């Protein structure tokens, strides 16, 4: 007797390649670059607001480093817009900026408990860094199809910076949880 899973897998068609024309792919790329860019701008505006509230010295330094890294990433992204002969367009940004806003609201809920607030900051910055890394990876794949090695390299640099920031945050959380 066949299970539904077996029958289904026997009859499933092989995956088809997604074929996007160059213009559709570029539109996708730019729209999503916009989303990431504006989320980063939003983050750079928000992070200094919590800097003085941070209890862990290492976390305060990591936030400063993250802000500096995000500003470098934004400069690279601005160069990508120039390379593609595009301008920064706002588009729909509520998803990513909403995530940042939700994170800061959750952080503020821990206002009376410095250690919990700092752990919340680390938790949400980790989530944001992971989302940025995933976004940069998808954009890198799209950049391969756009046949622009300079754009690919700039995205790789952004990815590596986000990855380094994420690793730093993991080290900080491990340090403070195990104390």
PDB file of C-alpha atoms in Angstrom:
ATOM      1  CA  UNK A   1       0.000   0.000   0.000  1.00  0.00           C
ATOM      2  CA  UNK A   2       1.361   3.385  -0.965  1.00  0.00           C
ATOM      3  CA  UNK A   3       1.344   6.246   1.480  1.00  0.00           C
ATOM      4  CA  UNK A   4       0.155   9.646   0.248  1.00  0.00           C
ATOM      5  CA  UNK A   5       3.738  10.913   0.487  1.00  0.00           C
ATOM      6  CA  UNK A   6       5.050   8.127  -1.755  1.00  0.00           C
ATOM      7  CA  UNK A   7       2.352   8.615  -4.360  1.00  0.00           C
ATOM      8  CA  UNK A   8       2.845  12.344  -4.372  1.00  0.00           C
ATOM      9  CA  UNK A   9       6.612  12.167  -4.774  1.00  0.00           C
ATOM     10  CA  UNK A  10       6.297   9.630  -7.618  1.00  0.00           C
ATOM     11  CA  UNK A  11       4.018  11.958  -9.569  1.00  0.00           C
ATOM     12  CA  UNK A  12       5.672  15.297  -8.835  1.00  0.00           C
ATOM     13  CA  UNK A  13       7.093  17.023 -11.890  1.00  0.00           C
ATOM     14  CA  UNK A  14      10.736  17.940 -11.976  1.00  0.00           C
ATOM     15  CA  UNK A  15      11.378  21.552 -10.976  1.00  0.00           C
ATOM     16  CA  UNK A  16      11.462  24.046 -13.803  1.00  0.00           C
ATOM     17  CA  UNK A  17      13.932  26.862 -14.064  1.00  0.00           C
ATOM     18  CA  UNK A  18      12.647  30.338 -13.436  1.00  0.00           C
ATOM     19  CA  UNK A  19      13.295  32.399 -16.521  1.00  0.00           C
ATOM     20  CA  UNK A  20      13.302  36.112 -15.963  1.00  0.00           C
ATOM     21  CA  UNK A  21      14.284  38.581 -18.594  1.00  0.00           C
ATOM     22  CA  UNK A  22      17.117  40.980 -17.835  1.00  0.00           C
ATOM     23  CA  UNK A  23      14.745  43.895 -17.188  1.00  0.00           C
ATOM     24  CA  UNK A  24      12.489  41.938 -14.810  1.00  0.00           C
ATOM     25  CA  UNK A  25      15.511  40.652 -12.933  1.00  0.00           C
ATOM     26  CA  UNK A  26      16.988  44.129 -12.658  1.00  0.00           C
ATOM     27  CA  UNK A  27      13.647  45.463 -11.397  1.00  0.00           C
ATOM     28  CA  UNK A  28      13.504  42.681  -8.790  1.00  0.00           C
ATOM     29  CA  UNK A  29      17.096  43.387  -7.795  1.00  0.00           C
ATOM     30  CA  UNK A  30      16.654  47.145  -7.418  1.00  0.00           C
ATOM     31  CA  UNK A  31      13.330  46.836  -5.565  1.00  0.00           C
ATOM     32  CA  UNK A  32      14.846  44.471  -3.034  1.00  0.00           C
ATOM     33  CA  UNK A  33      18.049  46.465  -2.769  1.00  0.00           C
ATOM     34  CA  UNK A  34      15.790  49.416  -1.882  1.00  0.00           C
ATOM     35  CA  UNK A  35      14.143  47.411   0.891  1.00  0.00           C
ATOM     36  CA  UNK A  36      17.488  46.439   2.397  1.00  0.00           C
ATOM     37  CA  UNK A  37      18.891  49.948   1.984  1.00  0.00           C
ATOM     38  CA  UNK A  38      16.000  51.632   3.781  1.00  0.00           C
ATOM     39  CA  UNK A  39      15.980  49.019   6.548  1.00  0.00           C
ATOM     40  CA  UNK A  40      19.669  49.765   7.089  1.00  0.00           C
ATOM     41  CA  UNK A  41      19.038  53.518   7.120  1.00  0.00           C
ATOM     42  CA  UNK A  42      16.273  52.940   9.656  1.00  0.00           C
ATOM     43  CA  UNK A  43      18.594  50.807  11.798  1.00  0.00           C
ATOM     44  CA  UNK A  44      21.366  53.435  11.712  1.00  0.00           C
ATOM     45  CA  UNK A  45      18.850  56.000  12.970  1.00  0.00           C
ATOM     46  CA  UNK A  46      17.520  53.715  15.711  1.00  0.00           C
ATOM     47  CA  UNK A  47      20.683  52.158  17.163  1.00  0.00           C
ATOM     48  CA  UNK A  48      22.130  55.374  18.659  1.00  0.00           C
ATOM     49  CA  UNK A  49      18.864  55.814  20.572  1.00  0.00           C
ATOM     50  CA  UNK A  50      19.662  52.798  22.744  1.00  0.00           C
ATOM     51  CA  UNK A  51      23.428  53.275  22.996  1.00  0.00           C
ATOM     52  CA  UNK A  52      23.334  55.033  26.370  1.00  0.00           C
ATOM     53  CA  UNK A  53      20.958  52.436  27.805  1.00  0.00           C
ATOM     54  CA  UNK A  54      23.251  49.475  27.116  1.00  0.00           C
ATOM     55  CA  UNK A  55      24.653  47.819  30.223  1.00  0.00           C
ATOM     56  CA  UNK A  56      27.285  45.486  28.690  1.00  0.00           C
ATOM     57  CA  UNK A  57      30.376  47.447  27.608  1.00  0.00           C
ATOM     58  CA  UNK A  58      31.145  44.894  24.888  1.00  0.00           C
ATOM     59  CA  UNK A  59      27.644  45.315  23.497  1.00  0.00           C
ATOM     60  CA  UNK A  60      27.987  49.101  23.409  1.00  0.00           C
ATOM     61  CA  UNK A  61      31.206  48.702  21.399  1.00  0.00           C
ATOM     62  CA  UNK A  62      29.538  46.133  19.122  1.00  0.00           C
ATOM     63  CA  UNK A  63      26.650  48.531  18.446  1.00  0.00           C
ATOM     64  CA  UNK A  64      29.110  51.279  17.512  1.00  0.00           C
ATOM     65  CA  UNK A  65      30.879  48.844  15.190  1.00  0.00           C
ATOM     66  CA  UNK A  66      27.570  47.711  13.717  1.00  0.00           C
ATOM     67  CA  UNK A  67      26.537  51.312  12.977  1.00  0.00           C
ATOM     68  CA  UNK A  68      29.896  51.950  11.278  1.00  0.00           C
ATOM     69  CA  UNK A  69      29.575  48.721   9.274  1.00  0.00           C
ATOM     70  CA  UNK A  70      26.007  49.509   8.230  1.00  0.00           C
ATOM     71  CA  UNK A  71      27.090  52.950   7.052  1.00  0.00           C
ATOM     72  CA  UNK A  72      29.847  51.308   4.948  1.00  0.00           C
ATOM     73  CA  UNK A  73      27.310  48.832   3.571  1.00  0.00           C
ATOM     74  CA  UNK A  74      24.983  51.677   2.643  1.00  0.00           C
ATOM     75  CA  UNK A  75      27.847  53.447   0.840  1.00  0.00           C
ATOM     76  CA  UNK A  76      28.521  50.243  -1.119  1.00  0.00           C
ATOM     77  CA  UNK A  77      24.837  49.949  -1.932  1.00  0.00           C
ATOM     78  CA  UNK A  78      24.836  53.549  -3.200  1.00  0.00           C
ATOM     79  CA  UNK A  79      27.714  52.576  -5.476  1.00  0.00           C
ATOM     80  CA  UNK A  80      25.674  49.607  -6.709  1.00  0.00           C
ATOM     81  CA  UNK A  81      22.840  51.974  -7.642  1.00  0.00           C
ATOM     82  CA  UNK A  82      25.346  54.061  -9.622  1.00  0.00           C
ATOM     83  CA  UNK A  83      26.811  50.999 -11.354  1.00  0.00           C
ATOM     84  CA  UNK A  84      23.326  49.926 -12.414  1.00  0.00           C
ATOM     85  CA  UNK A  85      22.414  53.469 -13.466  1.00  0.00           C
ATOM     86  CA  UNK A  86      19.557  53.448 -10.966  1.00  0.00           C
ATOM     87  CA  UNK A  87      18.503  55.803  -8.232  1.00  0.00           C
ATOM     88  CA  UNK A  88      17.484  54.898  -4.730  1.00  0.00           C
ATOM     89  CA  UNK A  89      13.730  54.516  -4.688  1.00  0.00           C
ATOM     90  CA  UNK A  90      11.644  54.085  -1.590  1.00  0.00           C
ATOM     91  CA  UNK A  91       9.245  51.349  -2.647  1.00  0.00           C
ATOM     92  CA  UNK A  92       7.612  49.086  -0.059  1.00  0.00           C
ATOM     93  CA  UNK A  93       9.803  48.971   3.015  1.00  0.00           C
ATOM     94  CA  UNK A  94       7.382  48.217   5.820  1.00  0.00           C
ATOM     95  CA  UNK A  95       8.428  44.580   6.256  1.00  0.00           C
ATOM     96  CA  UNK A  96      12.067  45.165   7.103  1.00  0.00           C
ATOM     97  CA  UNK A  97      11.653  48.501   8.861  1.00  0.00           C
ATOM     98  CA  UNK A  98       8.696  46.998  10.712  1.00  0.00           C
ATOM     99  CA  UNK A  99      10.994  44.245  11.963  1.00  0.00           C
ATOM    100  CA  UNK A 100      13.406  46.883  13.260  1.00  0.00           C
ATOM    101  CA  UNK A 101      10.556  48.802  14.934  1.00  0.00           C
ATOM    102  CA  UNK A 102       9.195  45.609  16.543  1.00  0.00           C
ATOM    103  CA  UNK A 103      12.661  44.781  17.819  1.00  0.00           C
ATOM    104  CA  UNK A 104      13.093  48.187  19.421  1.00  0.00           C
ATOM    105  CA  UNK A 105       9.648  47.998  20.983  1.00  0.00           C
ATOM    106  CA  UNK A 106      10.532  44.635  22.533  1.00  0.00           C
ATOM    107  CA  UNK A 107      13.829  46.055  23.771  1.00  0.00           C
ATOM    108  CA  UNK A 108      12.030  48.980  25.428  1.00  0.00           C
ATOM    109  CA  UNK A 109       9.741  46.496  27.238  1.00  0.00           C
ATOM    110  CA  UNK A 110      12.840  45.355  29.160  1.00  0.00           C
ATOM    111  CA  UNK A 111      13.652  48.906  30.344  1.00  0.00           C
ATOM    112  CA  UNK A 112      13.670  48.018  34.043  1.00  0.00           C
ATOM    113  CA  UNK A 113      16.071  45.071  33.681  1.00  0.00           C
ATOM    114  CA  UNK A 114      19.430  46.054  32.198  1.00  0.00           C
ATOM    115  CA  UNK A 115      20.669  42.510  31.598  1.00  0.00           C
ATOM    116  CA  UNK A 116      17.428  41.372  29.957  1.00  0.00           C
ATOM    117  CA  UNK A 117      17.331  44.514  27.836  1.00  0.00           C
ATOM    118  CA  UNK A 118      20.890  43.872  26.639  1.00  0.00           C
ATOM    119  CA  UNK A 119      20.030  40.246  25.872  1.00  0.00           C
ATOM    120  CA  UNK A 120      17.004  41.478  23.910  1.00  0.00           C
ATOM    121  CA  UNK A 121      19.213  43.879  21.966  1.00  0.00           C
ATOM    122  CA  UNK A 122      21.569  41.036  21.084  1.00  0.00           C
ATOM    123  CA  UNK A 123      18.661  38.748  20.197  1.00  0.00           C
ATOM    124  CA  UNK A 124      17.078  41.218  17.797  1.00  0.00           C
ATOM    125  CA  UNK A 125      20.349  42.390  16.282  1.00  0.00           C
ATOM    126  CA  UNK A 126      21.093  38.719  15.583  1.00  0.00           C
ATOM    127  CA  UNK A 127      17.741  38.363  13.801  1.00  0.00           C
ATOM    128  CA  UNK A 128      18.369  41.495  11.763  1.00  0.00           C
ATOM    129  CA  UNK A 129      21.911  40.416  10.802  1.00  0.00           C
ATOM    130  CA  UNK A 130      20.636  36.997   9.689  1.00  0.00           C
ATOM    131  CA  UNK A 131      17.985  38.634   7.529  1.00  0.00           C
ATOM    132  CA  UNK A 132      20.585  40.960   6.023  1.00  0.00           C
ATOM    133  CA  UNK A 133      22.901  38.041   5.269  1.00  0.00           C
ATOM    134  CA  UNK A 134      20.107  36.131   3.536  1.00  0.00           C
ATOM    135  CA  UNK A 135      19.108  39.229   1.558  1.00  0.00           C
ATOM    136  CA  UNK A 136      22.671  39.838   0.410  1.00  0.00           C
ATOM    137  CA  UNK A 137      22.990  36.202  -0.672  1.00  0.00           C
ATOM    138  CA  UNK A 138      19.852  36.349  -2.814  1.00  0.00           C
ATOM    139  CA  UNK A 139      20.966  39.654  -4.329  1.00  0.00           C
ATOM    140  CA  UNK A 140      24.398  38.145  -5.060  1.00  0.00           C
ATOM    141  CA  UNK A 141      22.768  35.312  -6.997  1.00  0.00           C
ATOM    142  CA  UNK A 142      20.683  37.823  -8.934  1.00  0.00           C
ATOM    143  CA  UNK A 143      23.830  39.912  -9.587  1.00  0.00           C
ATOM    144  CA  UNK A 144      25.447  36.890 -11.248  1.00  0.00           C
ATOM    145  CA  UNK A 145      22.606  36.897 -13.776  1.00  0.00           C
ATOM    146  CA  UNK A 146      22.961  40.663 -14.177  1.00  0.00           C
ATOM    147  CA  UNK A 147      26.558  39.934 -15.204  1.00  0.00           C
ATOM    148  CA  UNK A 148      28.117  42.626 -13.067  1.00  0.00           C
ATOM    149  CA  UNK A 149      31.170  41.405 -11.159  1.00  0.00           C
ATOM    150  CA  UNK A 150      31.633  44.714  -9.354  1.00  0.00           C
ATOM    151  CA  UNK A 151      28.092  44.538  -7.969  1.00  0.00           C
ATOM    152  CA  UNK A 152      28.709  40.922  -6.941  1.00  0.00           C
ATOM    153  CA  UNK A 153      31.887  41.937  -5.110  1.00  0.00           C
ATOM    154  CA  UNK A 154      30.209  44.832  -3.302  1.00  0.00           C
ATOM    155  CA  UNK A 155      27.398  42.545  -2.165  1.00  0.00           C
ATOM    156  CA  UNK A 156      29.933  39.949  -1.010  1.00  0.00           C
ATOM    157  CA  UNK A 157      31.653  42.608   1.096  1.00  0.00           C
ATOM    158  CA  UNK A 158      28.310  43.606   2.621  1.00  0.00           C
ATOM    159  CA  UNK A 159      27.537  39.952   3.356  1.00  0.00           C
ATOM    160  CA  UNK A 160      30.927  39.384   5.008  1.00  0.00           C
ATOM    161  CA  UNK A 161      30.478  42.454   7.208  1.00  0.00           C
ATOM    162  CA  UNK A 162      27.012  41.358   8.316  1.00  0.00           C
ATOM    163  CA  UNK A 163      28.404  37.894   9.028  1.00  0.00           C
ATOM    164  CA  UNK A 164      31.255  39.344  11.118  1.00  0.00           C
ATOM    165  CA  UNK A 165      28.804  41.506  13.092  1.00  0.00           C
ATOM    166  CA  UNK A 166      26.617  38.457  13.722  1.00  0.00           C
ATOM    167  CA  UNK A 167      29.622  36.456  14.930  1.00  0.00           C
ATOM    168  CA  UNK A 168      30.652  39.268  17.272  1.00  0.00           C
ATOM    169  CA  UNK A 169      27.160  39.356  18.762  1.00  0.00           C
ATOM    170  CA  UNK A 170      27.230  35.575  19.271  1.00  0.00           C
ATOM    171  CA  UNK A 171      30.530  35.862  21.124  1.00  0.00           C
ATOM    172  CA  UNK A 172      29.126  38.604  23.344  1.00  0.00           C
ATOM    173  CA  UNK A 173      25.973  36.665  24.218  1.00  0.00           C
ATOM    174  CA  UNK A 174      28.029  33.552  24.988  1.00  0.00           C
ATOM    175  CA  UNK A 175      30.287  35.592  27.259  1.00  0.00           C
ATOM    176  CA  UNK A 176      27.429  37.081  29.258  1.00  0.00           C
ATOM    177  CA  UNK A 177      25.237  33.998  29.478  1.00  0.00           C
ATOM    178  CA  UNK A 178      28.090  31.858  30.772  1.00  0.00           C
ATOM    179  CA  UNK A 179      29.279  34.359  33.437  1.00  0.00           C
TER     180      UNK A 179
END
